[in-house]
XYZ file of C-alpha atoms in Angstrom:
704
model
C -0.020 -0.180 -0.047
C 1.470 3.508 -0.757
C 0.550 6.408 1.280
C 0.558 9.995 -0.607
C 0.927 13.314 0.738
C -0.316 16.172 -1.426
C 1.962 17.828 -3.987
C 3.932 20.691 -2.714
C 4.749 23.537 -4.884
C 8.582 24.271 -4.729
C 8.024 27.922 -3.178
C 5.209 26.999 -0.920
C 2.792 29.493 0.310
C 5.119 30.600 3.102
C 7.782 31.561 0.774
C 6.014 33.202 -1.570
C 7.496 36.674 -0.901
C 10.852 35.047 -1.708
C 10.044 33.523 -4.998
C 7.700 35.341 -7.304
C 5.526 33.358 -9.806
C 7.662 32.006 -12.447
C 6.231 33.128 -16.040
C 5.769 30.499 -18.741
C 9.217 31.332 -20.207
C 10.875 30.743 -16.832
C 14.264 28.669 -17.425
C 14.864 25.485 -15.598
C 17.525 25.762 -12.836
C 21.132 25.062 -13.891
C 24.380 24.115 -12.054
C 25.381 27.697 -12.526
C 22.284 28.772 -10.863
C 22.749 26.730 -7.978
C 26.450 27.591 -7.441
C 25.827 31.385 -7.676
C 22.797 31.396 -5.648
C 23.275 33.966 -2.944
C 23.720 32.449 0.398
C 22.039 33.124 3.862
C 24.158 32.658 6.829
C 23.300 32.200 10.449
C 21.660 35.384 12.196
C 22.743 36.974 15.588
C 20.777 39.325 17.684
C 21.233 41.979 20.234
C 20.373 41.288 23.665
C 17.206 43.460 23.645
C 16.011 41.634 20.427
C 15.603 44.761 18.347
C 18.632 44.442 15.852
C 19.652 41.225 14.130
C 22.770 40.736 11.600
C 23.304 38.118 9.076
C 25.830 37.293 6.440
C 25.079 36.922 2.798
C 27.384 35.107 0.562
C 27.423 35.960 -3.106
C 29.357 34.277 -6.001
C 30.712 36.447 -8.851
C 28.945 34.700 -12.077
C 31.987 35.023 -14.030
C 35.017 34.448 -12.062
C 32.977 32.340 -9.367
C 34.844 34.123 -6.512
C 32.961 34.318 -3.167
C 32.392 37.537 -1.070
C 30.276 37.460 2.342
C 28.958 40.820 3.410
C 26.976 41.201 6.961
C 23.585 42.827 6.873
C 21.617 44.742 9.650
C 17.761 44.747 10.265
C 15.654 46.278 12.833
C 13.100 44.197 14.145
C 11.006 46.779 15.778
C 10.439 48.336 12.149
C 8.156 45.866 10.298
C 8.574 47.634 7.055
C 12.356 48.342 7.171
C 14.677 47.139 5.136
C 17.997 45.393 5.781
C 21.309 47.546 5.779
C 24.537 46.276 4.037
C 27.308 47.038 6.276
C 30.558 48.360 4.834
C 33.031 47.446 7.653
C 36.051 48.112 5.467
C 37.282 44.623 5.031
C 36.379 40.881 5.561
C 33.728 40.432 8.512
C 32.283 36.975 9.752
C 31.019 35.174 12.875
C 29.140 38.183 14.028
C 27.879 38.875 17.674
C 26.188 41.715 19.344
C 27.667 42.755 22.919
C 26.178 44.377 25.736
C 28.112 47.468 25.158
C 26.116 48.204 22.013
C 28.737 47.139 19.604
C 28.951 44.548 17.046
C 31.902 42.024 17.357
C 33.046 40.177 14.369
C 35.966 38.141 12.931
C 38.448 39.744 10.256
C 41.737 38.900 8.667
C 42.629 42.457 7.576
C 45.934 43.907 9.090
C 45.986 44.647 12.560
C 48.011 46.908 14.743
C 51.226 44.930 14.354
C 50.535 45.196 10.498
C 49.983 41.485 9.917
C 46.895 40.175 8.268
C 45.258 37.224 10.379
C 41.995 36.516 11.786
C 41.148 38.395 14.712
C 38.174 39.690 16.712
C 37.100 43.496 15.958
C 34.292 45.502 17.061
C 32.292 48.436 15.831
C 29.599 50.746 16.855
C 26.371 50.586 15.149
C 23.996 53.504 15.183
C 20.316 53.429 15.647
C 20.109 54.157 11.755
C 22.337 51.184 11.137
C 25.274 53.262 10.305
C 28.536 51.759 11.369
C 31.451 53.499 12.974
C 35.378 52.742 12.399
C 36.093 49.039 13.480
C 38.808 48.875 16.285
C 40.814 45.562 17.029
C 39.660 43.700 20.211
C 42.147 40.458 20.236
C 45.787 40.874 20.460
C 47.239 37.287 20.483
C 49.798 35.819 18.136
C 47.626 33.092 16.628
C 44.819 33.187 14.449
C 41.709 33.382 16.049
C 39.089 30.815 14.639
C 36.251 31.959 17.025
C 34.945 33.712 20.032
C 32.200 34.003 22.518
C 31.407 37.032 24.634
C 30.237 36.897 28.366
C 26.794 38.128 28.706
C 27.900 40.960 30.818
C 30.499 41.983 28.125
C 33.403 41.829 30.689
C 34.933 38.623 29.194
C 35.615 37.218 25.862
C 36.531 33.463 24.902
C 39.000 33.251 22.075
C 39.292 29.930 20.446
C 42.212 28.658 17.874
C 44.845 26.432 17.443
C 47.845 26.572 20.145
C 50.441 23.734 21.437
C 49.250 22.157 24.787
C 51.806 23.626 26.745
C 51.545 27.265 25.501
C 50.116 29.236 28.339
C 48.473 31.587 26.016
C 46.792 31.680 22.422
C 50.009 31.536 20.314
C 53.614 30.666 20.964
C 56.686 30.479 18.780
C 56.954 27.274 16.834
C 53.447 26.174 17.318
C 52.295 23.249 15.248
C 56.029 21.889 14.351
C 56.066 19.170 16.995
C 55.467 16.540 14.126
C 58.521 18.061 11.767
C 61.757 16.840 13.415
C 63.720 17.577 10.422
C 66.082 17.585 8.656
C 63.391 16.714 6.021
C 59.757 17.630 5.600
C 58.776 14.395 7.037
C 56.030 14.297 9.392
C 56.533 11.817 12.478
C 53.634 10.553 14.489
C 53.500 8.170 17.538
C 50.996 5.527 18.038
C 50.114 7.202 21.607
C 49.013 10.302 19.731
C 45.412 9.100 18.294
C 44.396 10.632 15.043
C 46.849 10.991 12.392
C 44.667 12.758 10.011
C 41.060 13.761 10.550
C 38.390 14.252 7.569
C 40.629 16.205 5.334
C 43.786 17.363 7.081
C 46.738 15.922 9.031
C 47.099 16.300 12.640
C 49.977 18.273 14.454
C 50.629 16.435 17.359
C 50.936 18.628 20.385
C 48.790 21.156 18.942
C 45.004 21.371 19.586
C 42.038 23.686 19.257
C 42.184 25.453 22.781
C 39.896 28.286 24.386
C 41.257 31.145 26.707
C 39.162 33.454 28.311
C 40.222 37.072 28.499
C 39.231 40.136 30.489
C 37.700 42.941 28.117
C 38.692 46.411 29.051
C 37.507 49.386 26.920
C 36.895 46.904 24.263
C 40.414 45.239 24.224
C 41.697 42.042 25.519
C 44.010 42.274 28.376
C 46.625 39.817 29.749
C 47.349 36.360 28.479
C 44.007 34.853 29.132
C 42.827 31.905 31.152
C 43.306 28.525 29.342
C 39.804 26.430 29.784
C 41.691 23.296 29.512
C 43.713 24.213 32.811
C 47.431 24.157 33.262
C 49.511 21.611 31.416
C 50.716 18.378 33.387
C 50.349 14.646 33.528
C 46.601 14.716 34.444
C 45.540 17.585 32.392
C 42.586 17.854 30.042
C 44.101 17.168 26.269
C 41.796 17.654 23.563
C 40.312 20.009 20.817
C 37.748 22.731 21.759
C 35.627 22.910 19.836
C 35.763 19.234 19.003
C 37.204 18.173 15.261
C 36.084 18.208 12.830
C 32.638 19.873 12.983
C 32.404 21.338 16.426
C 31.694 25.155 16.656
C 30.517 27.941 18.858
C 27.613 25.826 19.865
C 29.866 23.713 22.025
C 31.049 26.773 24.084
C 28.846 28.727 26.573
C 29.437 31.348 29.185
C 27.544 31.111 32.455
C 24.861 33.961 32.731
C 26.843 36.016 35.463
C 30.231 35.453 33.409
C 31.672 33.450 36.189
C 33.046 30.653 34.086
C 32.447 28.970 30.984
C 30.812 25.520 29.937
C 32.462 23.423 26.877
C 32.226 20.229 25.216
C 35.661 18.105 24.685
C 36.765 14.768 24.077
C 40.181 13.498 25.187
C 42.846 13.040 22.505
C 44.972 10.023 23.083
C 45.428 6.682 21.466
C 41.848 5.686 22.272
C 40.347 8.804 20.645
C 39.796 7.298 17.023
C 37.461 4.795 18.531
C 35.804 7.085 21.030
C 32.854 9.077 20.985
C 33.116 10.161 24.677
C 32.638 13.813 24.557
C 32.053 15.483 27.895
C 30.749 18.869 29.140
C 33.383 20.628 31.049
C 33.088 23.837 33.525
C 35.923 26.131 34.258
C 35.473 28.789 36.777
C 38.306 30.928 35.314
C 40.325 30.602 38.325
C 43.236 29.077 36.837
C 42.344 25.609 37.976
C 41.766 22.354 35.956
C 38.072 22.127 34.701
C 35.649 19.863 36.178
C 33.907 16.944 34.257
C 30.122 17.320 34.626
C 29.230 14.338 32.678
C 32.103 11.723 33.575
C 29.462 9.100 34.344
C 28.456 8.747 30.666
C 30.963 7.282 28.126
C 28.874 8.201 25.239
C 28.649 11.730 23.628
C 27.327 14.850 25.627
C 27.228 17.992 23.561
C 25.539 21.512 23.204
C 25.841 22.981 26.646
C 23.222 25.487 27.329
C 22.883 27.261 30.635
C 19.192 28.999 31.213
C 19.403 32.974 31.382
C 18.443 32.883 35.012
C 21.335 30.524 36.066
C 19.359 27.892 37.584
C 19.683 25.005 35.030
C 22.324 23.592 32.562
C 20.752 21.665 29.518
C 22.658 19.724 27.090
C 22.040 16.878 24.627
C 23.626 13.475 25.384
C 23.571 10.056 23.803
C 23.480 6.756 25.797
C 25.535 4.308 23.800
C 29.224 4.589 23.560
C 31.030 4.387 20.002
C 27.775 5.246 18.264
C 27.817 8.585 16.537
C 24.249 8.390 15.490
C 22.582 7.409 18.815
C 19.719 9.534 20.000
C 20.592 12.735 21.409
C 18.293 13.296 24.394
C 17.747 16.532 26.300
C 19.586 16.449 29.758
C 19.038 18.872 32.577
C 21.146 19.650 35.764
C 19.946 21.598 38.566
C 22.960 23.826 39.225
C 22.404 24.495 42.980
C 21.705 20.896 43.861
C 23.570 19.111 40.914
C 20.513 16.875 40.425
C 20.353 15.593 36.698
C 17.662 13.935 34.697
C 16.981 13.035 31.112
C 14.376 15.488 30.370
C 13.000 13.859 26.802
C 13.917 10.520 27.413
C 10.378 9.394 26.579
C 10.366 11.250 23.249
C 11.960 9.202 20.199
C 13.621 11.868 18.532
C 17.213 13.235 18.329
C 17.580 16.973 19.239
C 20.388 18.854 17.195
C 20.196 22.407 18.737
C 18.999 23.904 22.085
C 17.775 27.354 22.958
C 16.510 29.000 26.058
C 13.788 31.306 26.008
C 14.764 34.655 27.579
C 12.598 34.099 30.816
C 14.135 30.665 31.269
C 10.474 29.311 30.924
C 11.217 26.978 27.815
C 13.926 25.371 25.901
C 13.367 25.600 21.914
C 14.984 22.591 20.268
C 14.900 21.198 16.725
C 14.865 17.650 15.762
C 14.085 15.589 12.371
C 10.649 14.179 12.167
C 9.727 12.255 9.353
C 10.781 14.453 6.256
C 10.811 17.866 8.330
C 13.085 19.271 10.826
C 10.467 21.367 12.849
C 11.236 23.268 16.223
C 9.761 21.885 19.451
C 8.938 23.694 22.782
C 10.195 21.506 26.002
C 8.980 22.422 29.392
C 11.843 22.027 31.748
C 9.796 21.262 34.589
C 7.825 18.336 33.434
C 9.935 17.530 30.137
C 6.828 17.612 28.014
C 7.742 18.214 24.473
C 5.363 20.225 21.912
C 5.806 20.576 18.186
C 5.783 24.314 17.098
C 3.686 25.105 14.112
C 5.612 28.072 12.827
C 5.178 27.738 9.191
C 2.192 27.592 6.827
C 2.417 24.209 5.119
C 5.282 21.858 5.849
C 7.896 22.942 8.414
C 10.621 21.696 5.998
C 13.927 22.358 7.606
C 14.148 25.015 10.482
C 17.416 25.931 11.944
C 19.574 28.555 13.511
C 16.936 29.175 16.220
C 17.635 32.483 18.316
C 15.048 33.073 21.012
C 14.160 36.861 21.558
C 12.543 38.442 24.612
C 8.787 38.881 24.164
C 7.947 35.314 22.820
C 9.751 35.650 19.787
C 11.656 33.194 17.803
C 14.057 34.184 14.923
C 15.030 31.213 12.585
C 16.120 30.335 9.124
C 13.850 27.969 6.998
C 14.501 26.198 3.778
C 13.150 23.186 1.687
C 13.810 21.223 -1.519
C 12.483 24.255 -3.380
C 14.253 27.128 -1.871
C 17.419 27.913 0.127
C 17.303 29.354 3.828
C 15.641 32.524 4.416
C 14.894 34.251 7.720
C 11.790 34.466 9.645
C 10.335 35.711 12.926
C 7.558 34.481 14.961
C 5.658 36.474 17.560
C 3.888 34.723 20.412
C 4.698 31.182 19.093
C 2.616 31.810 16.112
C 3.221 31.278 12.390
C 6.307 33.165 11.206
C 6.585 36.158 8.847
C 9.636 36.516 6.349
C 12.306 38.921 6.880
C 14.546 38.153 3.916
C 14.357 37.427 0.327
C 18.184 36.640 -0.192
C 17.424 34.340 -3.075
C 13.845 35.101 -3.843
C 14.493 37.437 -6.959
C 16.921 34.802 -8.289
C 14.294 31.829 -7.722
C 11.478 33.772 -9.045
C 13.198 33.671 -12.698
C 13.450 29.644 -12.625
C 10.849 27.245 -13.509
C 9.091 26.036 -10.591
C 9.310 22.248 -9.381
C 6.765 20.159 -7.435
C 7.634 17.541 -4.619
C 5.523 14.783 -3.569
C 5.870 12.805 -0.592
C 4.733 9.299 -0.258
C 5.199 6.131 1.843
C 5.075 2.351 1.413
C 5.638 -0.831 2.883
C 9.330 -1.415 3.150
C 11.666 -4.498 4.226
C 9.802 -6.493 6.985
C 6.537 -4.463 6.375
C 7.832 -1.328 7.923
C 6.427 1.997 6.733
C 9.237 3.677 4.699
C 8.963 7.515 3.282
C 10.160 8.849 0.023
C 9.866 12.036 -2.211
C 9.432 12.585 -5.936
C 10.965 15.873 -7.166
C 10.241 17.170 -10.881
C 9.497 19.995 -12.936
C 6.114 21.478 -12.654
C 3.796 21.503 -15.602
C 6.180 19.156 -17.524
C 4.959 17.241 -20.349
C 5.869 13.829 -21.432
C 7.696 10.834 -19.794
C 10.592 11.605 -17.539
C 13.639 9.255 -16.827
C 14.041 8.206 -12.965
C 16.926 9.105 -11.057
C 17.120 7.320 -7.722
C 18.985 9.284 -5.101
C 20.623 7.569 -2.264
C 21.780 9.621 0.882
C 24.893 9.003 2.802
C 25.300 9.007 6.602
C 24.174 6.204 6.625
C 22.135 7.500 9.414
C 20.885 10.681 7.467
C 18.055 11.664 5.475
C 17.217 13.100 2.057
C 14.816 15.400 4.107
C 12.776 18.610 2.658
C 15.699 20.586 2.968
C 17.988 22.690 0.473
C 21.325 21.441 -0.399
C 24.321 23.226 -2.323
C 25.648 19.788 -3.466
C 22.974 17.047 -3.840
C 20.140 19.165 -4.760
C 17.004 17.392 -6.183
C 15.766 20.693 -7.901
C 18.536 21.060 -10.183
C 18.556 17.444 -11.278
C 14.650 17.790 -11.535
C 15.046 20.946 -13.848
C 16.885 18.904 -16.558
C 13.742 16.874 -16.967
C 14.500 13.929 -14.773
C 12.203 12.782 -11.648
C 14.327 12.456 -8.660
C 13.225 9.838 -6.280
C 14.702 9.706 -2.909
C 13.869 6.851 -0.255
C 14.626 7.122 3.445
C 15.564 3.401 3.856
C 16.118 1.448 7.150
C 18.940 3.500 9.000
C 17.602 6.870 8.100
C 16.889 9.484 10.973
C 13.701 11.224 11.960
C 11.688 8.148 12.194
C 12.619 7.146 15.963
C 15.832 5.334 17.128
C 14.929 1.862 16.159
C 14.405 2.743 12.538
C 17.874 4.486 12.610
C 19.278 1.429 14.491
C 17.924 -1.016 11.898
C 20.982 -0.670 9.522
C 23.402 -1.498 11.967
C 25.345 -4.826 10.586
C 22.858 -4.732 7.933
C 24.314 -2.381 5.420
C 23.340 -4.378 2.108
C 20.061 -5.874 3.416
C 17.040 -3.997 4.451
C 18.203 -0.720 2.995
C 18.402 -2.305 -0.421
C 15.047 -3.782 -0.211
C 13.534 -0.428 0.772
C 15.403 1.089 -2.290
C 13.743 -1.603 -4.658
C 10.426 -1.030 -3.075
C 10.370 2.468 -2.849
C 11.379 3.043 -6.709
C 8.624 0.392 -7.641
C 6.157 2.414 -5.281
C 7.477 5.767 -6.907
C 6.784 4.373 -10.308
C 3.169 3.131 -9.416
C 2.418 6.497 -8.041
C 3.298 8.515 -10.782
C 2.945 7.012 -14.484
C 4.715 9.984 -15.866
C 8.126 8.719 -14.628
C 9.607 6.365 -17.152
C 11.082 3.382 -15.233
C 12.674 1.972 -18.391
C 15.128 4.939 -18.216
C 16.694 5.007 -14.960
C 20.079 5.802 -13.472
C 20.956 5.720 -9.400
C 23.648 8.062 -7.754
C 24.790 8.534 -4.324
C 27.478 9.535 -2.110
C 29.439 8.004 0.920
C 27.038 5.484 2.127
C 25.143 6.245 -1.018
C 28.362 5.533 -3.041
C 28.567 2.124 -1.052
C 25.330 1.388 -2.318
C 26.092 2.267 -6.108
C 28.857 -0.425 -5.676
C 26.448 -2.987 -3.889
C 23.791 -2.418 -6.552
C 26.249 -2.811 -9.233
C 26.608 -6.419 -7.877
C 23.563 -7.171 -6.427
C 20.941 -5.349 -8.810
C 23.061 -5.317 -12.038
C 20.094 -5.362 -14.489
C 18.055 -2.570 -13.135
C 19.675 0.727 -14.174
C 21.079 2.414 -17.324
C 23.757 3.977 -15.373
C 25.185 4.694 -11.805
C 27.073 7.740 -10.292
C 29.238 6.547 -7.459
C 30.790 9.529 -5.127
C 33.233 8.742 -2.328
C 31.580 5.215 -2.003
C 33.033 2.366 -0.068
C 34.588 -0.390 -2.413
C 36.637 -2.809 -0.035
C 35.563 -2.778 3.611
C 38.781 -4.546 4.654
C 40.823 -1.681 3.069
C 38.452 0.923 4.138
C 38.574 -0.150 7.878
C 42.461 0.025 7.743
C 42.735 3.402 6.087
C 39.646 5.416 7.608
C 40.324 7.700 10.437
C 37.099 7.743 12.653
C 37.302 3.863 13.805
C 34.023 4.292 16.119
C 32.006 4.321 12.641
C 32.884 0.935 11.444
C 33.213 -0.820 14.616
C 29.858 0.153 15.481
C 28.092 -0.558 12.339
C 30.102 -3.815 11.791
C 29.993 -5.114 15.264
C 33.725 -4.527 16.011
C 37.041 -4.145 14.401
C 37.988 -5.923 11.250
C 39.967 -8.482 12.958
C 37.124 -8.959 15.528
C 34.286 -9.446 13.016
C 35.650 -10.033 9.687
C 32.906 -12.213 8.709
C 30.461 -9.389 8.746
C 32.486 -7.070 6.797
C 32.881 -9.497 4.019
C 29.196 -10.288 4.049
C 28.529 -6.843 2.674
C 31.624 -5.983 0.917
C 31.043 -5.050 -2.845
C 34.462 -6.306 -3.789
C 33.342 -9.731 -3.853
C 30.514 -9.188 -6.461
C 32.621 -7.333 -9.048
C 32.298 -10.479 -11.371
C 28.459 -9.191 -12.014
C 29.203 -5.596 -12.487
C 28.310 -4.426 -15.770
C 26.278 -1.171 -15.208
C 27.950 2.033 -16.684
C 29.593 3.971 -13.618
C 30.752 7.582 -13.097
C 33.379 7.352 -10.129
C 34.062 10.348 -8.202
C 36.581 11.266 -5.371
C 38.258 13.724 -3.439
C 41.879 13.465 -2.615
C 41.836 14.885 0.605
C 38.816 12.704 1.787
C 40.319 10.721 4.556
C 36.833 9.474 5.701
C 36.624 7.170 2.432
C 40.273 7.213 0.925
C 40.483 8.016 -2.659
C 41.939 4.628 -2.951
C 38.493 3.232 -2.805
C 37.500 5.183 -5.737
C 40.688 3.792 -7.592
C 39.632 0.237 -6.750
C 36.101 0.582 -8.109
C 37.509 2.195 -11.335
C 40.099 -0.510 -11.924
C 37.201 -3.306 -11.425
C 35.194 -1.452 -13.889
C 38.188 -1.346 -16.326
C 39.007 -4.882 -16.109
C 35.585 -5.977 -16.829
C 35.203 -3.354 -19.824
C 32.268 -1.709 -18.486
C 31.908 1.785 -19.548
C 33.307 4.262 -16.768
C 34.647 7.443 -16.006
C 36.904 8.794 -13.012
C 36.558 12.351 -11.619
C 39.161 13.100 -9.195
C 39.459 16.544 -7.297
C 42.884 17.173 -5.647
C 41.846 19.839 -3.392
C 38.477 18.373 -2.421
C 37.578 16.505 0.769
C 34.419 14.217 1.423
C 32.354 17.078 -0.174
C 32.764 19.186 -3.416
C 32.756 22.643 -1.725
C 34.554 24.686 -4.318
C 32.431 26.927 -6.763
C 34.334 25.910 -9.957
C 34.621 22.394 -8.560
C 30.966 22.043 -8.180
C 30.166 23.327 -11.346
C 32.450 20.739 -12.977
C 31.027 18.059 -10.820
C 27.397 19.042 -11.944
C 28.527 19.291 -15.640
C 30.101 16.029 -15.362
C 27.150 14.254 -13.936
C 24.817 15.846 -16.107
C 26.954 14.883 -19.191
C 26.972 11.087 -17.727
C 23.188 11.094 -17.251
C 22.374 12.323 -20.521
C 24.693 10.136 -22.291
C 22.701 7.137 -20.675
C 19.374 8.363 -20.380
C 18.843 10.672 -23.515
C 16.477 9.569 -26.265
C 18.130 7.989 -29.419
């Protein structure tokens, strides 16, 4: 049985302001449109909730060079317009201080004449006019980020520094792994990570945070290291955590008396550990205190309530599992009593924000194909989904709670990139920006339809079909397979695997949230564990059949499949297990040989959890789902893509798959990006990726 949710116009009613109705001559969206679409960043608001600043990144259509500029908006003026701030140089990571200044990062030359990332501030007038920026931080190392104390008396700066360096920046930082006389790196087995995600580690150097006094808008002194003094029992680890941690892992106490932060110890056990803890430093110069030492799994997102009564954070339960459910925990800071606040709510929370009066926690979590916001009662643990948007919530993020029961947030969907919205009194929000609206209005609209079907073991599985609105005639099918594997192709915008840009070429894009996907309860997410090629493949097979039954316009006789990471693994698996179904495959950063993958990847907790231990401990299961054993059945033409700086799925996996295709004389191409990692991020490389993929799809799906 197939369940259908009514088709949804790409722009939705709620985004009509940002996307004027396309004319009959509107051009379909191209890869050039995707790459050059203006991009809205995360907003920051003043303490009184009157002003908001947000970054917009624009891409030159000719050179593809990107520039980012901050924009200021007065929220008290409903009819006001945003003002582009001219700060005389680069500006990012903006935050309002209680002194009425806007603090930001910039790599402009400082007082010493050198250009490197530092914190600056600028006075902002009531009319939005900016004064002359002045330098705030005066440290020798580049500043990667900062967090202001609520009272403005201190600032936390973070960046890379040697663990024994007493401040942020010492002579010869980052050289411990270069003993000379050559340029060889020397690593010790006791050091843990040798390389991580897309960069080589520098033993002895870590991401560190220092708290400085602020006097007249300038840092004073050497700062207090949040990881405490160096020594045999000292905390050694990266803050924020690598590779994806950021400012959300660092939070000042409301009275400025100390800082909460998340950290995982760096040692030989780190590549197999997900044991991130919440630490507290009272700025006395002593070692920090581990507040979550009793939990050997992940604790993250520290969020103290504005009244100083509570500390909230998100915690997993199972050590070694990076995709376990994140439950909101609450600690009474006076008594030390701790409880799992949302343990009875089967969703995983990815962000936390307190209301200004400390009455509610506003959090976001995936739920089926949406990522809505929820209101959590800290007294009872009751969870209520907020209805902030007309139609589907799609993907809500970057939630900022403002005084007066107001919420500031971004919202995006398959049809439109993020825009900024404001909700008053928990009601449906009004739009504040149309960053990409004019651009979208010139493009032909698409329609996305949600559907569900009975997948493996009879479980309800959800999917989506995206295609051009009003397109006449049959449309070849493109089966999208998401990565993770604990992930989702939910109703959200992507600058990489974007269904709209593929559908705009006349294809019907079908995505299926197979067993292992997120947003359907933890048991469904867990179902892929030790079953990589089992239930997920059944779901994909049944999901494609359900989509073809649902929409007769889709031409199932012309079909290609494509995916990256786990989705790339599935392309390799499909090539051997479903070899007669597709006209072509696109395999990006896919696992080809699970044994060699295990011994060359960096975060070992991932394969150890998903395959029940190390390769030596459970080789039989690794080999059961290993695509390399089925290359004798490969015959589907395949485009293989990889980045040479991908240390999660090393590029040798792509070379292995390409060699197998060559040996069997299967039509194939290999696209290698020397400077890209697990993703293709550069504007020119993104454009090349799309052009190469589209040429491959057109080659095998084009009408003769």
